[in-house]
Amino acid sequence: MLDVKKTLKAAEDRMNSAANYLQDELARIRAGRANVAILDGVRVMSYGSMVPLNQVANITVPDARTIAIRPWDRKQIKDIEKGIMDSDVGITPENNGEVIRLNLPQPTEERRRELVKQCNKIGEKTKVEVRNVRGEVKDKLKKAIKDGLSEDNEKDAEEQLQKLHDKVIKTIDAILAEKQKEIMTV
């Protein structure tokens, strides 16, 4: 017989991981303010293997529009520059021999609207994933009735599942609203 509590807990974990995924993805979107998270996907060739940028350099944000990258080994400055150019960051690095600087341009109104649309797309995908989890668990509960779960327990579990779904969707909406506010703030 189906363990309702375990099933609901697993559904909650999957829904929350979808919300966490959304936060990680939104952190990578440039909103005009310097944020080291936009460099998370950058890989650099270091002594024959590709490694994340933060394993070969110190990354700091000296001001709101600049990211400074100070390599631990100065010989790697060209490799770091190449890694940034090859990534999808979309910023041309400036190199003074010791530090690589990334100057983030002020996004235009049009670009800000594009970024909001991009955030909404990611948010919608996340909501779809949460709805899919709800649907899968609902199907499991319906099948569990045939295996001996009482209809009352199934209805209660469905109610709990719906409340959980609504809570996670509200969290996702709050995350999206905060990111949109951040993007649209000049």
mmCIF file of N, CA, C and O in Angstrom, residues 57-161:
data_model
loop_
_atom_site.group_PDB
_atom_site.id
_atom_site.type_symbol
_atom_site.label_atom_id
_atom_site.label_comp_id
_atom_site.label_asym_id
_atom_site.label_seq_id
_atom_site.Cartn_x
_atom_site.Cartn_y
_atom_site.Cartn_z
ATOM 1 N N ALA A 57 40.924 31.724 -10.018
ATOM 2 C CA ALA A 57 41.017 33.166 -9.804
ATOM 3 C C ALA A 57 40.122 33.609 -8.657
ATOM 4 O O ALA A 57 39.164 32.928 -8.300
ATOM 5 N N ASN A 58 40.462 34.770 -8.135
ATOM 6 C CA ASN A 58 39.641 35.414 -7.116
ATOM 7 C C ASN A 58 38.703 36.384 -7.827
ATOM 8 O O ASN A 58 39.151 37.232 -8.594
ATOM 9 N N ILE A 59 37.400 36.274 -7.590
ATOM 10 C CA ILE A 59 36.415 37.106 -8.274
ATOM 11 C C ILE A 59 35.797 38.064 -7.252
ATOM 12 O O ILE A 59 35.276 37.622 -6.230
ATOM 13 N N THR A 60 35.867 39.378 -7.548
ATOM 14 C CA THR A 60 35.306 40.370 -6.631
ATOM 15 C C THR A 60 34.439 41.359 -7.396
ATOM 16 O O THR A 60 34.520 41.453 -8.620
ATOM 17 N N VAL A 61 33.628 42.102 -6.649
ATOM 18 C CA VAL A 61 32.775 43.141 -7.228
ATOM 19 C C VAL A 61 33.166 44.466 -6.564
ATOM 20 O O VAL A 61 32.635 44.821 -5.517
ATOM 21 N N PRO A 62 34.110 45.215 -7.187
ATOM 22 C CA PRO A 62 34.552 46.471 -6.575
ATOM 23 C C PRO A 62 33.480 47.564 -6.577
ATOM 24 O O PRO A 62 33.458 48.404 -5.686
ATOM 25 N N ASP A 63 32.613 47.574 -7.585
ATOM 26 C CA ASP A 63 31.508 48.531 -7.593
ATOM 27 C C ASP A 63 30.314 47.911 -8.321
ATOM 28 O O ASP A 63 30.390 46.789 -8.796
ATOM 29 N N ALA A 64 29.214 48.643 -8.420
ATOM 30 C CA ALA A 64 27.956 48.101 -8.941
ATOM 31 C C ALA A 64 28.012 47.704 -10.412
ATOM 32 O O ALA A 64 27.182 46.919 -10.868
ATOM 33 N N ARG A 65 28.973 48.199 -11.174
ATOM 34 C CA ARG A 65 29.035 47.922 -12.607
ATOM 35 C C ARG A 65 30.282 47.152 -13.037
ATOM 36 O O ARG A 65 30.526 46.988 -14.224
ATOM 37 N N THR A 66 31.097 46.682 -12.093
ATOM 38 C CA THR A 66 32.364 46.055 -12.442
ATOM 39 C C THR A 66 32.566 44.750 -11.683
ATOM 40 O O THR A 66 32.261 44.656 -10.494
ATOM 41 N N ILE A 67 33.098 43.757 -12.402
ATOM 42 C CA ILE A 67 33.544 42.512 -11.779
ATOM 43 C C ILE A 67 35.040 42.424 -12.041
ATOM 44 O O ILE A 67 35.485 42.566 -13.186
ATOM 45 N N ALA A 68 35.819 42.201 -10.983
ATOM 46 C CA ALA A 68 37.266 42.071 -11.123
ATOM 47 C C ALA A 68 37.667 40.616 -10.902
ATOM 48 O O ALA A 68 37.214 39.978 -9.948
ATOM 49 N N ILE A 69 38.510 40.109 -11.814
ATOM 50 C CA ILE A 69 38.967 38.721 -11.732
ATOM 51 C C ILE A 69 40.490 38.761 -11.622
ATOM 52 O O ILE A 69 41.171 39.198 -12.539
ATOM 53 N N ARG A 70 41.017 38.312 -10.477
ATOM 54 C CA ARG A 70 42.461 38.303 -10.258
ATOM 55 C C ARG A 70 42.928 36.844 -10.248
ATOM 56 O O ARG A 70 42.664 36.115 -9.297
ATOM 57 N N PRO A 71 43.625 36.409 -11.317
ATOM 58 C CA PRO A 71 44.085 35.018 -11.376
ATOM 59 C C PRO A 71 45.157 34.748 -10.317
ATOM 60 O O PRO A 71 45.955 35.628 -10.003
ATOM 61 N N TRP A 72 45.167 33.509 -9.801
ATOM 62 C CA TRP A 72 46.178 33.150 -8.824
ATOM 63 C C TRP A 72 47.529 32.961 -9.505
ATOM 64 O O TRP A 72 48.559 33.175 -8.904
ATOM 65 N N ASP A 73 47.501 32.558 -10.761
ATOM 66 C CA ASP A 73 48.718 32.402 -11.558
ATOM 67 C C ASP A 73 48.605 33.346 -12.754
ATOM 68 O O ASP A 73 47.743 33.169 -13.604
ATOM 69 N N ARG A 74 49.475 34.352 -12.822
ATOM 70 C CA ARG A 74 49.369 35.368 -13.873
ATOM 71 C C ARG A 74 49.467 34.783 -15.282
ATOM 72 O O ARG A 74 48.978 35.375 -16.230
ATOM 73 N N LYS A 75 50.119 33.628 -15.417
ATOM 74 C CA LYS A 75 50.263 33.015 -16.742
ATOM 75 C C LYS A 75 48.913 32.584 -17.306
ATOM 76 O O LYS A 75 48.775 32.391 -18.503
ATOM 77 N N GLN A 76 47.927 32.450 -16.460
ATOM 78 C CA GLN A 76 46.609 31.970 -16.896
ATOM 79 C C GLN A 76 45.677 33.088 -17.343
ATOM 80 O O GLN A 76 44.536 32.824 -17.714
ATOM 81 N N ILE A 77 46.153 34.307 -17.335
ATOM 82 C CA ILE A 77 45.267 35.438 -17.646
ATOM 83 C C ILE A 77 44.676 35.313 -19.053
ATOM 84 O O ILE A 77 43.504 35.595 -19.267
ATOM 85 N N LYS A 78 45.463 34.844 -20.017
ATOM 86 C CA LYS A 78 44.966 34.675 -21.394
ATOM 87 C C LYS A 78 43.907 33.568 -21.450
ATOM 88 O O LYS A 78 42.892 33.699 -22.146
ATOM 89 N N ASP A 79 44.144 32.468 -20.718
ATOM 90 C CA ASP A 79 43.170 31.364 -20.698
ATOM 91 C C ASP A 79 41.851 31.814 -20.072
ATOM 92 O O ASP A 79 40.766 31.441 -20.540
ATOM 93 N N ILE A 80 41.940 32.624 -19.029
ATOM 94 C CA ILE A 80 40.726 33.129 -18.373
ATOM 95 C C ILE A 80 39.968 34.041 -19.335
ATOM 96 O O ILE A 80 38.753 33.929 -19.488
ATOM 97 N N GLU A 81 40.714 34.911 -20.009
ATOM 98 C CA GLU A 81 40.092 35.811 -20.976
ATOM 99 C C GLU A 81 39.385 35.018 -22.068
ATOM 100 O O GLU A 81 38.248 35.300 -22.438
ATOM 101 N N LYS A 82 40.064 33.978 -22.572
ATOM 102 C CA LYS A 82 39.490 33.133 -23.625
ATOM 103 C C LYS A 82 38.232 32.418 -23.110
ATOM 104 O O LYS A 82 37.224 32.337 -23.813
ATOM 105 N N GLY A 83 38.276 31.922 -21.870
ATOM 106 C CA GLY A 83 37.121 31.250 -21.280
ATOM 107 C C GLY A 83 35.909 32.165 -21.190
ATOM 108 O O GLY A 83 34.776 31.762 -21.455
ATOM 109 N N ILE A 84 36.145 33.421 -20.833
ATOM 110 C CA ILE A 84 35.049 34.395 -20.726
ATOM 111 C C ILE A 84 34.495 34.705 -22.119
ATOM 112 O O ILE A 84 33.284 34.779 -22.314
ATOM 113 N N MET A 85 35.396 34.869 -23.090
ATOM 114 C CA MET A 85 34.968 35.177 -24.465
ATOM 115 C C MET A 85 34.153 34.014 -25.053
ATOM 116 O O MET A 85 33.179 34.235 -25.774
ATOM 117 N N ASP A 86 34.551 32.769 -24.747
ATOM 118 C CA ASP A 86 33.869 31.589 -25.299
ATOM 119 C C ASP A 86 32.546 31.301 -24.600
ATOM 120 O O ASP A 86 31.705 30.574 -25.128
ATOM 121 N N SER A 87 32.344 31.864 -23.398
ATOM 122 C CA SER A 87 31.108 31.590 -22.660
ATOM 123 C C SER A 87 29.980 32.472 -23.188
ATOM 124 O O SER A 87 30.188 33.310 -24.059
ATOM 125 N N ASP A 88 28.793 32.292 -22.615
ATOM 126 C CA ASP A 88 27.627 33.077 -23.052
ATOM 127 C C ASP A 88 27.390 34.303 -22.172
ATOM 128 O O ASP A 88 26.290 34.834 -22.127
ATOM 129 N N VAL A 89 28.437 34.782 -21.486
ATOM 130 C CA VAL A 89 28.307 35.947 -20.612
ATOM 131 C C VAL A 89 27.972 37.202 -21.419
ATOM 132 O O VAL A 89 27.165 38.021 -21.015
ATOM 133 N N GLY A 90 28.609 37.352 -22.578
ATOM 134 C CA GLY A 90 28.296 38.473 -23.450
ATOM 135 C C GLY A 90 28.972 39.780 -23.057
ATOM 136 O O GLY A 90 28.503 40.848 -23.417
ATOM 137 N N ILE A 91 30.072 39.705 -22.318
ATOM 138 C CA ILE A 91 30.818 40.894 -21.932
ATOM 139 C C ILE A 91 32.265 40.702 -22.372
ATOM 140 O O ILE A 91 32.853 39.654 -22.145
ATOM 141 N N THR A 92 32.838 41.734 -22.981
ATOM 142 C CA THR A 92 34.231 41.662 -23.398
ATOM 143 C C THR A 92 35.127 42.018 -22.214
ATOM 144 O O THR A 92 34.985 43.090 -21.629
ATOM 145 N N PRO A 93 36.055 41.107 -21.861
ATOM 146 C CA PRO A 93 36.933 41.391 -20.722
ATOM 147 C C PRO A 93 38.025 42.403 -21.079
ATOM 148 O O PRO A 93 38.482 42.456 -22.209
ATOM 149 N N GLU A 94 38.417 43.212 -20.097
ATOM 150 C CA GLU A 94 39.538 44.142 -20.245
ATOM 151 C C GLU A 94 40.657 43.646 -19.343
ATOM 152 O O GLU A 94 40.448 43.398 -18.163
ATOM 153 N N ASN A 95 41.869 43.546 -19.906
ATOM 154 C CA ASN A 95 42.985 42.940 -19.211
ATOM 155 C C ASN A 95 44.103 43.967 -19.051
ATOM 156 O O ASN A 95 44.537 44.553 -20.025
ATOM 157 N N ASN A 96 44.600 44.165 -17.814
ATOM 158 C CA ASN A 96 45.725 45.082 -17.611
ATOM 159 C C ASN A 96 47.003 44.341 -17.231
ATOM 160 O O ASN A 96 47.946 44.942 -16.736
ATOM 161 N N GLY A 97 47.034 43.030 -17.422
ATOM 162 C CA GLY A 97 48.221 42.236 -17.106
ATOM 163 C C GLY A 97 48.144 41.570 -15.748
ATOM 164 O O GLY A 97 48.785 40.551 -15.515
ATOM 165 N N GLU A 98 47.376 42.135 -14.837
ATOM 166 C CA GLU A 98 47.233 41.545 -13.504
ATOM 167 C C GLU A 98 45.789 41.184 -13.198
ATOM 168 O O GLU A 98 45.522 40.173 -12.575
ATOM 169 N N VAL A 99 44.875 42.047 -13.601
ATOM 170 C CA VAL A 99 43.457 41.873 -13.276
ATOM 171 C C VAL A 99 42.645 41.964 -14.558
ATOM 172 O O VAL A 99 42.921 42.786 -15.420
ATOM 173 N N ILE A 100 41.637 41.090 -14.660
ATOM 174 C CA ILE A 100 40.684 41.172 -15.768
ATOM 175 C C ILE A 100 39.452 41.869 -15.223
ATOM 176 O O ILE A 100 38.934 41.494 -14.165
ATOM 177 N N ARG A 101 38.990 42.882 -15.929
ATOM 178 C CA ARG A 101 37.791 43.607 -15.501
ATOM 179 C C ARG A 101 36.666 43.375 -16.501
ATOM 180 O O ARG A 101 36.877 43.399 -17.704
ATOM 181 N N LEU A 102 35.484 43.170 -15.967
ATOM 182 C CA LEU A 102 34.276 43.073 -16.784
ATOM 183 C C LEU A 102 33.407 44.268 -16.410
ATOM 184 O O LEU A 102 32.948 44.374 -15.274
ATOM 185 N N ASN A 103 33.212 45.173 -17.353
ATOM 186 C CA ASN A 103 32.358 46.335 -17.117
ATOM 187 C C ASN A 103 30.976 46.043 -17.674
ATOM 188 O O ASN A 103 30.825 45.815 -18.873
ATOM 189 N N LEU A 104 29.987 46.039 -16.795
ATOM 190 C CA LEU A 104 28.625 45.745 -17.219
ATOM 191 C C LEU A 104 27.958 47.014 -17.709
ATOM 192 O O LEU A 104 27.897 47.991 -16.971
ATOM 193 N N PRO A 105 27.457 47.004 -18.934
ATOM 194 C CA PRO A 105 26.777 48.194 -19.451
ATOM 195 C C PRO A 105 25.398 48.358 -18.814
ATOM 196 O O PRO A 105 24.794 47.390 -18.365
ATOM 197 N N GLN A 106 24.935 49.583 -18.797
ATOM 198 C CA GLN A 106 23.577 49.859 -18.306
ATOM 199 C C GLN A 106 22.596 49.345 -19.364
ATOM 200 O O GLN A 106 22.652 49.782 -20.505
ATOM 201 N N PRO A 107 21.724 48.396 -19.020
ATOM 202 C CA PRO A 107 20.793 47.887 -20.031
ATOM 203 C C PRO A 107 19.744 48.940 -20.431
ATOM 204 O O PRO A 107 19.304 49.728 -19.604
ATOM 205 N N THR A 108 19.361 48.896 -21.705
ATOM 206 C CA THR A 108 18.323 49.796 -22.188
ATOM 207 C C THR A 108 16.958 49.304 -21.712
ATOM 208 O O THR A 108 16.827 48.171 -21.247
ATOM 209 N N GLU A 109 15.942 50.145 -21.875
ATOM 210 C CA GLU A 109 14.580 49.767 -21.482
ATOM 211 C C GLU A 109 14.146 48.512 -22.239
ATOM 212 O O GLU A 109 13.550 47.594 -21.666
ATOM 213 N N GLU A 110 14.468 48.481 -23.532
ATOM 214 C CA GLU A 110 14.099 47.330 -24.360
ATOM 215 C C GLU A 110 14.783 46.054 -23.856
ATOM 216 O O GLU A 110 14.165 44.992 -23.759
ATOM 217 N N ARG A 111 16.064 46.173 -23.534
ATOM 218 C CA ARG A 111 16.820 45.018 -23.034
ATOM 219 C C ARG A 111 16.254 44.548 -21.692
ATOM 220 O O ARG A 111 16.161 43.357 -21.430
ATOM 221 N N ARG A 112 15.856 45.490 -20.861
ATOM 222 C CA ARG A 112 15.259 45.129 -19.576
ATOM 223 C C ARG A 112 13.976 44.316 -19.785
ATOM 224 O O ARG A 112 13.728 43.337 -19.100
ATOM 225 N N ARG A 113 13.158 44.755 -20.753
ATOM 226 C CA ARG A 113 11.917 44.019 -21.042
ATOM 227 C C ARG A 113 12.225 42.612 -21.551
ATOM 228 O O ARG A 113 11.535 41.659 -21.197
ATOM 229 N N GLU A 114 13.258 42.479 -22.380
ATOM 230 C CA GLU A 114 13.675 41.154 -22.860
ATOM 231 C C GLU A 114 14.098 40.267 -21.694
ATOM 232 O O GLU A 114 13.754 39.080 -21.650
ATOM 233 N N LEU A 115 14.848 40.846 -20.756
ATOM 234 C CA LEU A 115 15.298 40.078 -19.593
ATOM 235 C C LEU A 115 14.109 39.619 -18.748
ATOM 236 O O LEU A 115 14.087 38.493 -18.253
ATOM 237 N N VAL A 116 13.103 40.496 -18.604
ATOM 238 C CA VAL A 116 11.904 40.123 -17.846
ATOM 239 C C VAL A 116 11.192 38.969 -18.549
ATOM 240 O O VAL A 116 10.750 38.007 -17.909
ATOM 241 N N LYS A 117 11.093 39.035 -19.889
ATOM 242 C CA LYS A 117 10.460 37.945 -20.639
ATOM 243 C C LYS A 117 11.233 36.645 -20.447
ATOM 244 O O LYS A 117 10.633 35.573 -20.274
ATOM 245 N N GLN A 118 12.561 36.747 -20.486
ATOM 246 C CA GLN A 118 13.402 35.566 -20.290
ATOM 247 C C GLN A 118 13.162 34.969 -18.897
ATOM 248 O O GLN A 118 13.025 33.748 -18.758
ATOM 249 N N CYS A 119 13.073 35.814 -17.891
ATOM 250 C CA CYS A 119 12.792 35.348 -16.522
ATOM 251 C C CYS A 119 11.424 34.671 -16.454
ATOM 252 O O CYS A 119 11.274 33.623 -15.823
ATOM 253 N N ASN A 120 10.438 35.284 -17.112
ATOM 254 C CA ASN A 120 9.096 34.708 -17.090
ATOM 255 C C ASN A 120 9.057 33.344 -17.763
ATOM 256 O O ASN A 120 8.323 32.459 -17.318
ATOM 257 N N LYS A 121 9.831 33.164 -18.848
ATOM 258 C CA LYS A 121 9.894 31.855 -19.515
ATOM 259 C C LYS A 121 10.443 30.794 -18.574
ATOM 260 O O LYS A 121 9.888 29.700 -18.457
ATOM 261 N N ILE A 122 11.523 31.135 -17.906
ATOM 262 C CA ILE A 122 12.126 30.186 -16.955
ATOM 263 C C ILE A 122 11.145 29.904 -15.825
ATOM 264 O O ILE A 122 10.972 28.759 -15.395
ATOM 265 N N GLY A 123 10.459 30.955 -15.361
ATOM 266 C CA GLY A 123 9.469 30.793 -14.299
ATOM 267 C C GLY A 123 8.320 29.904 -14.725
ATOM 268 O O GLY A 123 7.847 29.063 -13.959
ATOM 269 N N GLU A 124 7.874 30.055 -15.966
ATOM 270 C CA GLU A 124 6.769 29.230 -16.467
ATOM 271 C C GLU A 124 7.188 27.763 -16.569
ATOM 272 O O GLU A 124 6.423 26.866 -16.217
ATOM 273 N N LYS A 125 8.426 27.528 -17.024
ATOM 274 C CA LYS A 125 8.932 26.141 -17.079
ATOM 275 C C LYS A 125 8.942 25.526 -15.684
ATOM 276 O O LYS A 125 8.600 24.358 -15.507
ATOM 277 N N THR A 126 9.342 26.327 -14.708
ATOM 278 C CA THR A 126 9.388 25.843 -13.331
ATOM 279 C C THR A 126 7.983 25.515 -12.832
ATOM 280 O O THR A 126 7.769 24.484 -12.200
ATOM 281 N N LYS A 127 7.018 26.391 -13.137
ATOM 282 C CA LYS A 127 5.629 26.134 -12.726
ATOM 283 C C LYS A 127 5.092 24.863 -13.383
ATOM 284 O O LYS A 127 4.379 24.087 -12.749
ATOM 285 N N VAL A 128 5.451 24.653 -14.650
ATOM 286 C CA VAL A 128 5.010 23.444 -15.350
ATOM 287 C C VAL A 128 5.582 22.209 -14.647
ATOM 288 O O VAL A 128 4.879 21.206 -14.457
ATOM 289 N N GLU A 129 6.848 22.277 -14.251
ATOM 290 C CA GLU A 129 7.464 21.158 -13.537
ATOM 291 C C GLU A 129 6.725 20.880 -12.234
ATOM 292 O O GLU A 129 6.442 19.729 -11.897
ATOM 293 N N VAL A 130 6.359 21.940 -11.504
ATOM 294 C CA VAL A 130 5.627 21.775 -10.243
ATOM 295 C C VAL A 130 4.263 21.145 -10.519
ATOM 296 O O VAL A 130 3.829 20.235 -9.807
ATOM 297 N N ARG A 131 3.595 21.594 -11.582
ATOM 298 C CA ARG A 131 2.282 21.011 -11.934
ATOM 299 C C ARG A 131 2.425 19.550 -12.332
ATOM 300 O O ARG A 131 1.555 18.728 -12.022
ATOM 301 N N ASN A 132 3.508 19.221 -13.029
ATOM 302 C CA ASN A 132 3.742 17.821 -13.419
ATOM 303 C C ASN A 132 3.918 16.939 -12.185
ATOM 304 O O ASN A 132 3.406 15.822 -12.145
ATOM 305 N N VAL A 133 4.648 17.440 -11.198
ATOM 306 C CA VAL A 133 4.827 16.683 -9.954
ATOM 307 C C VAL A 133 3.461 16.444 -9.311
ATOM 308 O O VAL A 133 3.141 15.328 -8.897
ATOM 309 N N ARG A 134 2.636 17.503 -9.258
ATOM 310 C CA ARG A 134 1.292 17.369 -8.679
ATOM 311 C C ARG A 134 0.491 16.316 -9.434
ATOM 312 O O ARG A 134 -0.152 15.452 -8.832
ATOM 313 N N GLY A 135 0.554 16.362 -10.768
ATOM 314 C CA GLY A 135 -0.190 15.397 -11.580
ATOM 315 C C GLY A 135 0.267 13.962 -11.345
ATOM 316 O O GLY A 135 -0.565 13.049 -11.221
ATOM 317 N N GLU A 136 1.586 13.759 -11.269
ATOM 318 C CA GLU A 136 2.107 12.407 -11.025
ATOM 319 C C GLU A 136 1.640 11.867 -9.680
ATOM 320 O O GLU A 136 1.230 10.708 -9.567
ATOM 321 N N VAL A 137 1.691 12.716 -8.658
ATOM 322 C CA VAL A 137 1.287 12.270 -7.320
ATOM 323 C C VAL A 137 -0.214 12.006 -7.282
ATOM 324 O O VAL A 137 -0.657 11.029 -6.664
ATOM 325 N N LYS A 138 -0.997 12.850 -7.969
ATOM 326 C CA LYS A 138 -2.450 12.610 -8.034
ATOM 327 C C LYS A 138 -2.736 11.244 -8.658
ATOM 328 O O LYS A 138 -3.586 10.502 -8.172
ATOM 329 N N ASP A 139 -2.018 10.920 -9.740
ATOM 330 C CA ASP A 139 -2.194 9.613 -10.392
ATOM 331 C C ASP A 139 -1.842 8.477 -9.439
ATOM 332 O O ASP A 139 -2.550 7.466 -9.372
ATOM 333 N N LYS A 140 -0.755 8.655 -8.697
ATOM 334 C CA LYS A 140 -0.356 7.625 -7.723
ATOM 335 C C LYS A 140 -1.453 7.432 -6.683
ATOM 336 O O LYS A 140 -1.755 6.302 -6.300
ATOM 337 N N LEU A 141 -2.035 8.556 -6.227
ATOM 338 C CA LEU A 141 -3.091 8.463 -5.207
ATOM 339 C C LEU A 141 -4.333 7.758 -5.765
ATOM 340 O O LEU A 141 -4.966 6.960 -5.074
ATOM 341 N N LYS A 142 -4.680 8.060 -7.026
ATOM 342 C CA LYS A 142 -5.848 7.404 -7.647
ATOM 343 C C LYS A 142 -5.619 5.892 -7.754
ATOM 344 O O LYS A 142 -6.525 5.097 -7.487
ATOM 345 N N LYS A 143 -4.389 5.511 -8.130
ATOM 346 C CA LYS A 143 -4.067 4.081 -8.247
ATOM 347 C C LYS A 143 -4.052 3.418 -6.875
ATOM 348 O O LYS A 143 -4.359 2.235 -6.744
ATOM 349 N N ALA A 144 -3.658 4.180 -5.855
ATOM 350 C CA ALA A 144 -3.573 3.623 -4.507
ATOM 351 C C ALA A 144 -4.951 3.244 -3.964
ATOM 352 O O ALA A 144 -5.056 2.371 -3.104
ATOM 353 N N ILE A 145 -6.002 3.905 -4.462
ATOM 354 C CA ILE A 145 -7.365 3.544 -4.039
ATOM 355 C C ILE A 145 -7.646 2.089 -4.402
ATOM 356 O O ILE A 145 -8.217 1.334 -3.631
ATOM 357 N N LYS A 146 -7.201 1.696 -5.597
ATOM 358 C CA LYS A 146 -7.399 0.309 -6.040
ATOM 359 C C LYS A 146 -6.608 -0.670 -5.174
ATOM 360 O O LYS A 146 -6.977 -1.824 -5.041
ATOM 361 N N ASP A 147 -5.493 -0.167 -4.596
ATOM 362 C CA ASP A 147 -4.654 -1.036 -3.765
ATOM 363 C C ASP A 147 -5.056 -1.005 -2.293
ATOM 364 O O ASP A 147 -4.342 -1.534 -1.447
ATOM 365 N N GLY A 148 -6.166 -0.339 -1.966
ATOM 366 C CA GLY A 148 -6.670 -0.399 -0.607
ATOM 367 C C GLY A 148 -6.652 0.908 0.162
ATOM 368 O O GLY A 148 -7.049 0.925 1.329
ATOM 369 N N LEU A 149 -6.210 1.997 -0.426
ATOM 370 C CA LEU A 149 -6.240 3.291 0.261
ATOM 371 C C LEU A 149 -7.687 3.784 0.280
ATOM 372 O O LEU A 149 -8.382 3.712 -0.729
ATOM 373 N N SER A 150 -8.126 4.266 1.444
ATOM 374 C CA SER A 150 -9.514 4.728 1.530
ATOM 375 C C SER A 150 -9.688 6.027 0.745
ATOM 376 O O SER A 150 -8.749 6.802 0.587
ATOM 377 N N GLU A 151 -10.911 6.236 0.257
ATOM 378 C CA GLU A 151 -11.176 7.431 -0.548
ATOM 379 C C GLU A 151 -11.022 8.698 0.282
ATOM 380 O O GLU A 151 -10.586 9.729 -0.233
ATOM 381 N N ASP A 152 -11.376 8.630 1.571
ATOM 382 C CA ASP A 152 -11.214 9.792 2.446
ATOM 383 C C ASP A 152 -9.738 10.181 2.563
ATOM 384 O O ASP A 152 -9.381 11.359 2.475
ATOM 385 N N ASN A 153 -8.881 9.164 2.783
ATOM 386 C CA ASN A 153 -7.440 9.434 2.882
ATOM 387 C C ASN A 153 -6.915 10.014 1.570
ATOM 388 O O ASN A 153 -6.071 10.908 1.574
ATOM 389 N N GLU A 154 -7.422 9.498 0.457
ATOM 390 C CA GLU A 154 -6.985 9.985 -0.857
ATOM 391 C C GLU A 154 -7.393 11.435 -1.040
ATOM 392 O O GLU A 154 -6.596 12.259 -1.500
ATOM 393 N N LYS A 155 -8.625 11.790 -0.648
ATOM 394 C CA LYS A 155 -9.101 13.171 -0.769
ATOM 395 C C LYS A 155 -8.278 14.105 0.123
ATOM 396 O O LYS A 155 -7.906 15.207 -0.293
ATOM 397 N N ASP A 156 -8.001 13.671 1.358
ATOM 398 C CA ASP A 156 -7.188 14.481 2.269
ATOM 399 C C ASP A 156 -5.788 14.709 1.688
ATOM 400 O O ASP A 156 -5.254 15.813 1.731
ATOM 401 N N ALA A 157 -5.220 13.639 1.151
ATOM 402 C CA ALA A 157 -3.879 13.737 0.565
ATOM 403 C C ALA A 157 -3.886 14.679 -0.637
ATOM 404 O O ALA A 157 -2.956 15.467 -0.822
ATOM 405 N N GLU A 158 -4.948 14.599 -1.441
ATOM 406 C CA GLU A 158 -5.055 15.501 -2.601
ATOM 407 C C GLU A 158 -5.162 16.954 -2.160
ATOM 408 O O GLU A 158 -4.577 17.836 -2.785
ATOM 409 N N GLU A 159 -5.914 17.193 -1.085
ATOM 410 C CA GLU A 159 -6.023 18.555 -0.550
ATOM 411 C C GLU A 159 -4.661 19.071 -0.088
ATOM 412 O O GLU A 159 -4.290 20.213 -0.373
ATOM 413 N N GLN A 160 -3.928 18.218 0.644
ATOM 414 C CA GLN A 160 -2.600 18.599 1.115
ATOM 415 C C GLN A 160 -1.676 18.876 -0.070
ATOM 416 O O GLN A 160 -0.907 19.836 -0.048
ATOM 417 N N LEU A 161 -1.794 18.039 -1.080
ATOM 418 C CA LEU A 161 -0.976 18.199 -2.279
ATOM 419 C C LEU A 161 -1.287 19.528 -2.955
ATOM 420 O O LEU A 161 -0.381 20.252 -3.377
#
